[in-house]
Amino acid sequence: MATAAMVAEFGDVAGWTAEAVEQLGAGHAIPAACRGSSSPTGLAWLAEACEFAPGDRLLDVGAGVGGPAAWAAERFGVRPILVEPMHPACRAAAQLFGLPVVRADGGRIPLRTHSVDVGWCLGVLCTVEDKAALLGEMHRVMRPGASLGLLVLVTRQVQLLPLPEGNHFPTQGELVGLLADAGFDLIQQITRPDDCPRSWSRRAEQVAAAIAAKHQADEAYTLAARQVERLARLLAAGQVSIQLVHAVAG
Ligand SMILES: C[S@@+](CC[C@H](N)C(=O)[O-])C[C@H]1O[C@@H](n2cnc3c(N)ncnc32)[C@H](O)[C@@H]1O
């Protein structure tokens, strides 16, 4: 069940992002639409680990505004299909990138069994209560032997600082157990490199500034900003780390 803060962060801000990109230009779309979870360095690591090939059908669950999927299509020639529950995010992804989007919960993916070649789920697991259902559904729709790329926020200790509303960060042990229980073999895991090129973060920041200029008096803006700030404090305190994971559907 999404809280008001989650609706603000993943719904309202998604719509505002598309609006700001329209204003600033299409070159801003991908950096702005990688909604906080990704950098091109992290995306490249995952795409190489998963051995993306032209024509592969890529399932992106919790795709948000579609930046990572659009990046993968542009760089590797994969054919993404986005699954995302928030209506404004679905609309924004279709509007910015023309990608096929299915509005659905990751725990009930309306796709055929074994119908996709590779899967991504980036910055999503911590926002989902039933992580087992989401991973189980991804395993069902991915073909046997298909690669799964995850970006997961993992907690290192008992969290002391306030969490972003509606977030439940798995421990490393829980993550390993969830993957195994869903039928995935964990191949490799690294801590996400922190080196986002300035040219990329500058475009994302310009979009964020345009959104702030227009919407900072909105209650949804305040709620979403508090979510981002809470996560930033957890990361800065080392209570949560960003992990990139390559697993394979067994
Ligand atoms: C931090 S955003 C990441 C978006 C995108 N993956 C990216 O990296 O830019 C988390 C996304 O997960 C989506 N989400 C939340 N609960 C979900 C669920 N049960 N199933 C699928 N997606 C979900 C949210 O709507 C949001 O778009």
PDB file of C-alpha atoms and ligand atoms in Angstrom:
ATOM      1  CA  MET A   1       0.000   0.000   0.000  1.00  0.00           C
ATOM      2  CA  ALA A   2       1.615   3.273  -1.115  1.00  0.00           C
ATOM      3  CA  THR A   3       1.755   6.043   1.517  1.00  0.00           C
ATOM      4  CA  ALA A   4       1.087   9.706   0.645  1.00  0.00           C
ATOM      5  CA  ALA A   5       4.838  10.338   0.612  1.00  0.00           C
ATOM      6  CA  MET A   6       5.401   7.469  -1.856  1.00  0.00           C
ATOM      7  CA  VAL A   7       2.602   8.718  -4.112  1.00  0.00           C
ATOM      8  CA  ALA A   8       4.251  12.152  -4.038  1.00  0.00           C
ATOM      9  CA  GLU A   9       7.735  10.771  -4.766  1.00  0.00           C
ATOM     10  CA  PHE A  10       6.855   8.180  -7.420  1.00  0.00           C
ATOM     11  CA  GLY A  11       3.670   9.770  -8.805  1.00  0.00           C
ATOM     12  CA  ASP A  12       3.600  13.588  -8.612  1.00  0.00           C
ATOM     13  CA  VAL A  13       7.337  14.059  -9.116  1.00  0.00           C
ATOM     14  CA  ALA A  14       7.259  11.646 -12.083  1.00  0.00           C
ATOM     15  CA  GLY A  15       4.693  13.822 -13.833  1.00  0.00           C
ATOM     16  CA  TRP A  16       6.609  16.995 -12.967  1.00  0.00           C
ATOM     17  CA  THR A  17       9.796  15.426 -14.367  1.00  0.00           C
ATOM     18  CA  ALA A  18       8.200  14.905 -17.785  1.00  0.00           C
ATOM     19  CA  GLU A  19       6.914  18.479 -17.699  1.00  0.00           C
ATOM     20  CA  ALA A  20      10.381  19.881 -16.843  1.00  0.00           C
ATOM     21  CA  VAL A  21      12.100  17.788 -19.541  1.00  0.00           C
ATOM     22  CA  GLU A  22       9.654  19.150 -22.126  1.00  0.00           C
ATOM     23  CA  GLN A  23      10.808  22.606 -21.055  1.00  0.00           C
ATOM     24  CA  LEU A  24      14.581  21.904 -20.933  1.00  0.00           C
ATOM     25  CA  GLY A  25      14.970  19.575 -23.907  1.00  0.00           C
ATOM     26  CA  ALA A  26      15.150  15.873 -24.731  1.00  0.00           C
ATOM     27  CA  GLY A  27      18.848  15.650 -23.790  1.00  0.00           C
ATOM     28  CA  HIS A  28      17.745  15.932 -20.162  1.00  0.00           C
ATOM     29  CA  ALA A  29      15.290  13.039 -20.349  1.00  0.00           C
ATOM     30  CA  ILE A  30      17.442  10.020 -19.478  1.00  0.00           C
ATOM     31  CA  PRO A  31      19.464  11.526 -16.593  1.00  0.00           C
ATOM     32  CA  ALA A  32      16.308  13.044 -15.056  1.00  0.00           C
ATOM     33  CA  ALA A  33      14.274   9.871 -15.565  1.00  0.00           C
ATOM     34  CA  CYS A  34      16.797   7.679 -13.751  1.00  0.00           C
ATOM     35  CA  ARG A  35      15.014   8.522 -10.547  1.00  0.00           C
ATOM     36  CA  GLY A  36      17.769   8.704  -8.027  1.00  0.00           C
ATOM     37  CA  SER A  37      18.653   5.034  -8.148  1.00  0.00           C
ATOM     38  CA  SER A  38      21.066   4.953 -11.040  1.00  0.00           C
ATOM     39  CA  SER A  39      24.156   6.429 -12.612  1.00  0.00           C
ATOM     40  CA  PRO A  40      25.394   5.501 -16.091  1.00  0.00           C
ATOM     41  CA  THR A  41      28.310   3.684 -14.416  1.00  0.00           C
ATOM     42  CA  GLY A  42      25.948   1.462 -12.437  1.00  0.00           C
ATOM     43  CA  LEU A  43      23.682   0.886 -15.422  1.00  0.00           C
ATOM     44  CA  ALA A  44      26.678  -0.080 -17.589  1.00  0.00           C
ATOM     45  CA  TRP A  45      27.899  -2.557 -14.964  1.00  0.00           C
ATOM     46  CA  LEU A  46      24.464  -4.210 -14.839  1.00  0.00           C
ATOM     47  CA  ALA A  47      24.018  -4.240 -18.628  1.00  0.00           C
ATOM     48  CA  GLU A  48      27.452  -5.820 -19.150  1.00  0.00           C
ATOM     49  CA  ALA A  49      26.906  -8.316 -16.318  1.00  0.00           C
ATOM     50  CA  CYS A  50      23.557  -9.320 -17.866  1.00  0.00           C
ATOM     51  CA  GLU A  51      25.153  -9.441 -21.365  1.00  0.00           C
ATOM     52  CA  PHE A  52      22.429  -7.369 -23.010  1.00  0.00           C
ATOM     53  CA  ALA A  53      22.195  -8.122 -26.742  1.00  0.00           C
ATOM     54  CA  PRO A  54      20.296  -6.276 -29.501  1.00  0.00           C
ATOM     55  CA  GLY A  55      16.704  -7.463 -29.712  1.00  0.00           C
ATOM     56  CA  ASP A  56      16.600  -8.914 -26.177  1.00  0.00           C
ATOM     57  CA  ARG A  57      13.229  -8.370 -24.525  1.00  0.00           C
ATOM     58  CA  LEU A  58      14.090  -6.492 -21.288  1.00  0.00           C
ATOM     59  CA  LEU A  59      11.548  -6.486 -18.466  1.00  0.00           C
ATOM     60  CA  ASP A  60      12.005  -3.486 -16.143  1.00  0.00           C
ATOM     61  CA  VAL A  61       9.885  -3.879 -13.007  1.00  0.00           C
ATOM     62  CA  GLY A  62       9.248  -0.691 -11.038  1.00  0.00           C
ATOM     63  CA  ALA A  63      10.511   1.170 -14.085  1.00  0.00           C
ATOM     64  CA  GLY A  64       9.484   4.615 -12.828  1.00  0.00           C
ATOM     65  CA  VAL A  65       9.834   7.288 -15.492  1.00  0.00           C
ATOM     66  CA  GLY A  66      11.765   4.858 -17.726  1.00  0.00           C
ATOM     67  CA  GLY A  67      15.251   6.407 -17.806  1.00  0.00           C
ATOM     68  CA  PRO A  68      17.218   3.186 -17.216  1.00  0.00           C
ATOM     69  CA  ALA A  69      15.188   1.228 -19.803  1.00  0.00           C
ATOM     70  CA  ALA A  70      15.547   4.032 -22.360  1.00  0.00           C
ATOM     71  CA  TRP A  71      19.297   4.160 -21.682  1.00  0.00           C
ATOM     72  CA  ALA A  72      19.545   0.377 -22.228  1.00  0.00           C
ATOM     73  CA  ALA A  73      17.550   0.533 -25.474  1.00  0.00           C
ATOM     74  CA  GLU A  74      19.696   3.385 -26.788  1.00  0.00           C
ATOM     75  CA  ARG A  75      23.064   1.863 -25.838  1.00  0.00           C
ATOM     76  CA  PHE A  76      22.431  -1.889 -26.304  1.00  0.00           C
ATOM     77  CA  GLY A  77      19.454  -2.199 -28.676  1.00  0.00           C
ATOM     78  CA  VAL A  78      17.348  -4.156 -26.168  1.00  0.00           C
ATOM     79  CA  ARG A  79      13.524  -3.956 -26.432  1.00  0.00           C
ATOM     80  CA  PRO A  80      12.213  -2.870 -23.023  1.00  0.00           C
ATOM     81  CA  ILE A  81       8.826  -3.546 -21.522  1.00  0.00           C
ATOM     82  CA  LEU A  82       8.111  -1.461 -18.431  1.00  0.00           C
ATOM     83  CA  VAL A  83       6.003  -2.532 -15.459  1.00  0.00           C
ATOM     84  CA  GLU A  84       5.109   0.274 -13.059  1.00  0.00           C
ATOM     85  CA  PRO A  85       2.135   0.791 -10.699  1.00  0.00           C
ATOM     86  CA  MET A  86       2.080   4.626 -10.565  1.00  0.00           C
ATOM     87  CA  HIS A  87      -0.054   6.170 -13.259  1.00  0.00           C
ATOM     88  CA  PRO A  88       1.861   9.483 -13.654  1.00  0.00           C
ATOM     89  CA  ALA A  89       5.140   7.557 -13.987  1.00  0.00           C
ATOM     90  CA  CYS A  90       3.646   5.278 -16.695  1.00  0.00           C
ATOM     91  CA  ARG A  91       2.406   8.342 -18.573  1.00  0.00           C
ATOM     92  CA  ALA A  92       5.763  10.109 -18.232  1.00  0.00           C
ATOM     93  CA  ALA A  93       7.716   7.079 -19.514  1.00  0.00           C
ATOM     94  CA  ALA A  94       5.424   6.741 -22.539  1.00  0.00           C
ATOM     95  CA  GLN A  95       5.555  10.485 -23.210  1.00  0.00           C
ATOM     96  CA  LEU A  96       9.341  10.900 -22.847  1.00  0.00           C
ATOM     97  CA  PHE A  97      10.552   7.677 -24.474  1.00  0.00           C
ATOM     98  CA  GLY A  98       7.617   6.082 -26.299  1.00  0.00           C
ATOM     99  CA  LEU A  99       8.330   2.821 -24.477  1.00  0.00           C
ATOM    100  CA  PRO A 100       5.656   0.155 -23.907  1.00  0.00           C
ATOM    101  CA  VAL A 101       4.438   0.428 -20.313  1.00  0.00           C
ATOM    102  CA  VAL A 102       2.145  -1.904 -18.411  1.00  0.00           C
ATOM    103  CA  ARG A 103       0.534  -0.406 -15.342  1.00  0.00           C
ATOM    104  CA  ALA A 104       0.781  -3.205 -12.783  1.00  0.00           C
ATOM    105  CA  ASP A 105       2.192  -4.257  -9.447  1.00  0.00           C
ATOM    106  CA  GLY A 106       5.432  -6.256  -9.605  1.00  0.00           C
ATOM    107  CA  GLY A 107       3.745  -8.973  -7.557  1.00  0.00           C
ATOM    108  CA  ARG A 108       1.263  -9.656 -10.386  1.00  0.00           C
ATOM    109  CA  ILE A 109       3.012  -9.149 -13.738  1.00  0.00           C
ATOM    110  CA  PRO A 110       0.551  -9.543 -16.617  1.00  0.00           C
ATOM    111  CA  LEU A 111       3.031 -11.250 -18.957  1.00  0.00           C
ATOM    112  CA  ARG A 112       3.339 -14.841 -20.159  1.00  0.00           C
ATOM    113  CA  THR A 113       5.569 -17.348 -18.348  1.00  0.00           C
ATOM    114  CA  HIS A 114       9.151 -17.458 -19.749  1.00  0.00           C
ATOM    115  CA  SER A 115       8.401 -14.586 -22.148  1.00  0.00           C
ATOM    116  CA  VAL A 116      11.331 -12.229 -21.432  1.00  0.00           C
ATOM    117  CA  ASP A 117      15.074 -12.592 -22.052  1.00  0.00           C
ATOM    118  CA  VAL A 118      16.450 -10.418 -19.273  1.00  0.00           C
ATOM    119  CA  GLY A 119      15.116  -8.541 -16.232  1.00  0.00           C
ATOM    120  CA  TRP A 120      15.900  -5.348 -14.321  1.00  0.00           C
ATOM    121  CA  CYS A 121      14.556  -4.090 -11.025  1.00  0.00           C
ATOM    122  CA  LEU A 122      16.358  -0.932  -9.903  1.00  0.00           C
ATOM    123  CA  GLY A 123      15.808   0.761  -6.561  1.00  0.00           C
ATOM    124  CA  VAL A 124      12.447  -0.957  -6.155  1.00  0.00           C
ATOM    125  CA  LEU A 125      12.750  -3.838  -3.675  1.00  0.00           C
ATOM    126  CA  CYS A 126      13.075  -1.565  -0.633  1.00  0.00           C
ATOM    127  CA  THR A 127       9.784   0.145  -1.519  1.00  0.00           C
ATOM    128  CA  VAL A 128       7.904  -3.170  -1.755  1.00  0.00           C
ATOM    129  CA  GLU A 129       6.496  -4.995   1.252  1.00  0.00           C
ATOM    130  CA  ASP A 130       6.123  -8.399  -0.429  1.00  0.00           C
ATOM    131  CA  LYS A 131       9.572  -8.709  -1.976  1.00  0.00           C
ATOM    132  CA  ALA A 132       9.186 -12.487  -2.379  1.00  0.00           C
ATOM    133  CA  ALA A 133       6.077 -12.066  -4.566  1.00  0.00           C
ATOM    134  CA  LEU A 134       7.838  -9.564  -6.841  1.00  0.00           C
ATOM    135  CA  LEU A 135      10.954 -11.718  -7.290  1.00  0.00           C
ATOM    136  CA  GLY A 136       8.777 -14.815  -7.744  1.00  0.00           C
ATOM    137  CA  GLU A 137       6.835 -13.120 -10.519  1.00  0.00           C
ATOM    138  CA  MET A 138      10.014 -11.931 -12.224  1.00  0.00           C
ATOM    139  CA  HIS A 139      11.331 -15.494 -12.098  1.00  0.00           C
ATOM    140  CA  ARG A 140       8.100 -16.812 -13.635  1.00  0.00           C
ATOM    141  CA  VAL A 141       8.129 -14.454 -16.631  1.00  0.00           C
ATOM    142  CA  MET A 142      11.886 -14.691 -17.296  1.00  0.00           C
ATOM    143  CA  ARG A 143      13.097 -17.559 -19.444  1.00  0.00           C
ATOM    144  CA  PRO A 144      15.250 -20.181 -17.665  1.00  0.00           C
ATOM    145  CA  GLY A 145      18.876 -19.021 -17.632  1.00  0.00           C
ATOM    146  CA  ALA A 146      17.907 -15.357 -18.115  1.00  0.00           C
ATOM    147  CA  SER A 147      19.935 -12.717 -16.269  1.00  0.00           C
ATOM    148  CA  LEU A 148      18.474 -10.457 -13.598  1.00  0.00           C
ATOM    149  CA  GLY A 149      20.059  -7.097 -12.762  1.00  0.00           C
ATOM    150  CA  LEU A 150      19.155  -5.550  -9.431  1.00  0.00           C
ATOM    151  CA  LEU A 151      19.985  -2.274  -7.759  1.00  0.00           C
ATOM    152  CA  VAL A 152      19.161  -2.834  -4.099  1.00  0.00           C
ATOM    153  CA  LEU A 153      19.474  -0.631  -1.053  1.00  0.00           C
ATOM    154  CA  VAL A 154      20.735  -2.938   1.659  1.00  0.00           C
ATOM    155  CA  THR A 155      20.881  -2.122   5.348  1.00  0.00           C
ATOM    156  CA  ARG A 156      24.176  -2.763   7.130  1.00  0.00           C
ATOM    157  CA  GLN A 157      22.877  -2.507  10.690  1.00  0.00           C
ATOM    158  CA  VAL A 158      19.771  -1.856  12.710  1.00  0.00           C
ATOM    159  CA  GLN A 159      18.604   1.439  11.267  1.00  0.00           C
ATOM    160  CA  LEU A 160      18.595   4.296  13.758  1.00  0.00           C
ATOM    161  CA  LEU A 161      17.777   7.275  11.565  1.00  0.00           C
ATOM    162  CA  PRO A 162      14.185   7.807  10.338  1.00  0.00           C
ATOM    163  CA  LEU A 163      13.447   5.764   7.209  1.00  0.00           C
ATOM    164  CA  PRO A 164      11.767   7.146   4.109  1.00  0.00           C
ATOM    165  CA  GLU A 165       8.069   6.337   4.583  1.00  0.00           C
ATOM    166  CA  GLY A 166       7.024   2.929   3.286  1.00  0.00           C
ATOM    167  CA  ASN A 167      10.601   1.688   2.814  1.00  0.00           C
ATOM    168  CA  HIS A 168      11.794  -1.651   4.211  1.00  0.00           C
ATOM    169  CA  PHE A 169      15.488  -2.202   3.503  1.00  0.00           C
ATOM    170  CA  PRO A 170      16.599  -5.843   3.397  1.00  0.00           C
ATOM    171  CA  THR A 171      19.789  -6.977   5.100  1.00  0.00           C
ATOM    172  CA  GLN A 172      22.387  -8.751   2.955  1.00  0.00           C
ATOM    173  CA  GLY A 173      21.294 -12.090   4.435  1.00  0.00           C
ATOM    174  CA  GLU A 174      17.633 -11.385   3.645  1.00  0.00           C
ATOM    175  CA  LEU A 175      18.510 -10.393   0.058  1.00  0.00           C
ATOM    176  CA  VAL A 176      20.468 -13.607  -0.517  1.00  0.00           C
ATOM    177  CA  GLY A 177      17.594 -15.651   0.953  1.00  0.00           C
ATOM    178  CA  LEU A 178      14.953 -13.870  -1.139  1.00  0.00           C
ATOM    179  CA  LEU A 179      16.883 -14.509  -4.360  1.00  0.00           C
ATOM    180  CA  ALA A 180      17.442 -18.178  -3.555  1.00  0.00           C
ATOM    181  CA  ASP A 181      13.808 -18.717  -2.532  1.00  0.00           C
ATOM    182  CA  ALA A 182      12.596 -17.149  -5.810  1.00  0.00           C
ATOM    183  CA  GLY A 183      14.847 -19.517  -7.808  1.00  0.00           C
ATOM    184  CA  PHE A 184      17.706 -17.150  -8.724  1.00  0.00           C
ATOM    185  CA  ASP A 185      21.424 -17.996  -8.484  1.00  0.00           C
ATOM    186  CA  LEU A 186      23.458 -15.025  -7.253  1.00  0.00           C
ATOM    187  CA  ILE A 187      26.413 -14.628  -9.644  1.00  0.00           C
ATOM    188  CA  GLN A 188      28.074 -11.360  -8.557  1.00  0.00           C
ATOM    189  CA  GLN A 189      27.456  -8.356  -6.333  1.00  0.00           C
ATOM    190  CA  ILE A 190      29.304  -5.054  -5.971  1.00  0.00           C
ATOM    191  CA  THR A 191      28.749  -1.797  -4.114  1.00  0.00           C
ATOM    192  CA  ARG A 192      27.625   0.743  -6.711  1.00  0.00           C
ATOM    193  CA  PRO A 193      30.503   2.987  -7.817  1.00  0.00           C
ATOM    194  CA  ASP A 194      29.878   6.586  -6.813  1.00  0.00           C
ATOM    195  CA  ASP A 195      31.332   8.234  -9.900  1.00  0.00           C
ATOM    196  CA  CYS A 196      28.490   9.830 -11.822  1.00  0.00           C
ATOM    197  CA  PRO A 197      29.820  12.019 -14.686  1.00  0.00           C
ATOM    198  CA  ARG A 198      29.268  15.734 -14.060  1.00  0.00           C
ATOM    199  CA  SER A 199      27.568  16.107 -17.470  1.00  0.00           C
ATOM    200  CA  TRP A 200      24.915  13.588 -16.349  1.00  0.00           C
ATOM    201  CA  SER A 201      24.286  14.936 -12.827  1.00  0.00           C
ATOM    202  CA  ARG A 202      24.177  18.520 -14.172  1.00  0.00           C
ATOM    203  CA  ARG A 203      21.226  17.652 -16.434  1.00  0.00           C
ATOM    204  CA  ALA A 204      19.417  15.807 -13.610  1.00  0.00           C
ATOM    205  CA  GLU A 205      20.011  18.789 -11.297  1.00  0.00           C
ATOM    206  CA  GLN A 206      18.678  21.254 -13.890  1.00  0.00           C
ATOM    207  CA  VAL A 207      15.462  19.244 -14.102  1.00  0.00           C
ATOM    208  CA  ALA A 208      15.246  19.114 -10.288  1.00  0.00           C
ATOM    209  CA  ALA A 209      15.695  22.911 -10.147  1.00  0.00           C
ATOM    210  CA  ALA A 210      12.941  23.451 -12.745  1.00  0.00           C
ATOM    211  CA  ILE A 211      10.607  21.215 -10.700  1.00  0.00           C
ATOM    212  CA  ALA A 212      11.446  23.103  -7.496  1.00  0.00           C
ATOM    213  CA  ALA A 213      10.868  26.473  -9.150  1.00  0.00           C
ATOM    214  CA  LYS A 214       7.388  25.443 -10.196  1.00  0.00           C
ATOM    215  CA  HIS A 215       6.198  23.115  -7.437  1.00  0.00           C
ATOM    216  CA  GLN A 216       8.025  23.769  -4.174  1.00  0.00           C
ATOM    217  CA  ALA A 217       4.917  25.227  -2.547  1.00  0.00           C
ATOM    218  CA  ASP A 218       2.993  21.959  -3.165  1.00  0.00           C
ATOM    219  CA  GLU A 219       2.516  19.609  -0.244  1.00  0.00           C
ATOM    220  CA  ALA A 220       3.541  16.691  -2.500  1.00  0.00           C
ATOM    221  CA  TYR A 221       6.871  18.432  -3.163  1.00  0.00           C
ATOM    222  CA  THR A 222       7.591  18.700   0.575  1.00  0.00           C
ATOM    223  CA  LEU A 223       6.671  15.045   1.147  1.00  0.00           C
ATOM    224  CA  ALA A 224       8.849  13.832  -1.740  1.00  0.00           C
ATOM    225  CA  ALA A 225      11.781  16.030  -0.672  1.00  0.00           C
ATOM    226  CA  ARG A 226      11.593  14.583   2.852  1.00  0.00           C
ATOM    227  CA  GLN A 227      11.819  11.051   1.403  1.00  0.00           C
ATOM    228  CA  VAL A 228      14.929  11.949  -0.605  1.00  0.00           C
ATOM    229  CA  GLU A 229      16.516  13.708   2.366  1.00  0.00           C
ATOM    230  CA  ARG A 230      15.912  10.743   4.695  1.00  0.00           C
ATOM    231  CA  LEU A 231      17.520   8.343   2.232  1.00  0.00           C
ATOM    232  CA  ALA A 232      20.484  10.685   1.751  1.00  0.00           C
ATOM    233  CA  ARG A 233      21.045  10.754   5.529  1.00  0.00           C
ATOM    234  CA  LEU A 234      20.901   6.941   5.787  1.00  0.00           C
ATOM    235  CA  LEU A 235      23.442   6.631   2.969  1.00  0.00           C
ATOM    236  CA  ALA A 236      25.719   9.318   4.429  1.00  0.00           C
ATOM    237  CA  ALA A 237      25.618   7.589   7.835  1.00  0.00           C
ATOM    238  CA  GLY A 238      26.510   4.244   6.242  1.00  0.00           C
ATOM    239  CA  GLN A 239      23.309   2.628   7.534  1.00  0.00           C
ATOM    240  CA  VAL A 240      22.270   1.739   3.981  1.00  0.00           C
ATOM    241  CA  SER A 241      24.419   0.978   0.925  1.00  0.00           C
ATOM    242  CA  ILE A 242      23.583   0.709  -2.764  1.00  0.00           C
ATOM    243  CA  GLN A 243      24.302  -2.741  -4.153  1.00  0.00           C
ATOM    244  CA  LEU A 244      24.378  -3.939  -7.767  1.00  0.00           C
ATOM    245  CA  VAL A 245      23.497  -7.593  -8.185  1.00  0.00           C
ATOM    246  CA  HIS A 246      23.705  -9.982 -11.127  1.00  0.00           C
ATOM    247  CA  ALA A 247      21.664 -13.162 -10.700  1.00  0.00           C
ATOM    248  CA  VAL A 248      20.457 -15.843 -13.100  1.00  0.00           C
ATOM    249  CA  ALA A 249      17.067 -17.557 -13.219  1.00  0.00           C
ATOM    250  CA  GLY A 250      17.626 -21.208 -12.330  1.00  0.00           C
TER     251      GLY A 250
HETATM  252  C1  LIG B   1      13.197   4.620  -6.594  1.00  0.00           C
HETATM  253  S1  LIG B   1      12.000   4.390  -7.875  1.00  0.00           S
HETATM  254  C2  LIG B   1      13.054   3.671  -9.123  1.00  0.00           C
HETATM  255  C3  LIG B   1      12.509   3.840 -10.509  1.00  0.00           C
HETATM  256  C4  LIG B   1      13.378   3.263 -11.626  1.00  0.00           C
HETATM  257  N1  LIG B   1      13.580   1.836 -11.446  1.00  0.00           N
HETATM  258  C5  LIG B   1      14.700   3.984 -11.714  1.00  0.00           C
HETATM  259  O1  LIG B   1      15.733   3.401 -11.348  1.00  0.00           O
HETATM  260  O2  LIG B   1      14.708   5.121 -12.171  1.00  0.00           O
HETATM  261  C6  LIG B   1      11.031   2.996  -7.298  1.00  0.00           C
HETATM  262  C7  LIG B   1       9.906   2.605  -8.235  1.00  0.00           C
HETATM  263  O3  LIG B   1       9.313   1.388  -7.787  1.00  0.00           O
HETATM  264  C8  LIG B   1       7.924   1.475  -8.034  1.00  0.00           C
HETATM  265  N2  LIG B   1       7.209   0.496  -7.178  1.00  0.00           N
HETATM  266  C9  LIG B   1       6.811   0.634  -5.886  1.00  0.00           C
HETATM  267  N3  LIG B   1       6.137  -0.455  -5.472  1.00  0.00           N
HETATM  268  C10 LIG B   1       6.103  -1.315  -6.532  1.00  0.00           C
HETATM  269  C11 LIG B   1       5.540  -2.598  -6.739  1.00  0.00           C
HETATM  270  N4  LIG B   1       4.873  -3.240  -5.765  1.00  0.00           N
HETATM  271  N5  LIG B   1       5.705  -3.177  -7.944  1.00  0.00           N
HETATM  272  C12 LIG B   1       6.387  -2.545  -8.934  1.00  0.00           C
HETATM  273  N6  LIG B   1       6.927  -1.321  -8.801  1.00  0.00           N
HETATM  274  C13 LIG B   1       6.803  -0.712  -7.612  1.00  0.00           C
HETATM  275  C14 LIG B   1       7.594   2.907  -7.673  1.00  0.00           C
HETATM  276  O4  LIG B   1       6.342   3.328  -8.185  1.00  0.00           O
HETATM  277  C15 LIG B   1       8.790   3.642  -8.297  1.00  0.00           C
HETATM  278  O5  LIG B   1       8.536   4.017  -9.622  1.00  0.00           O
END
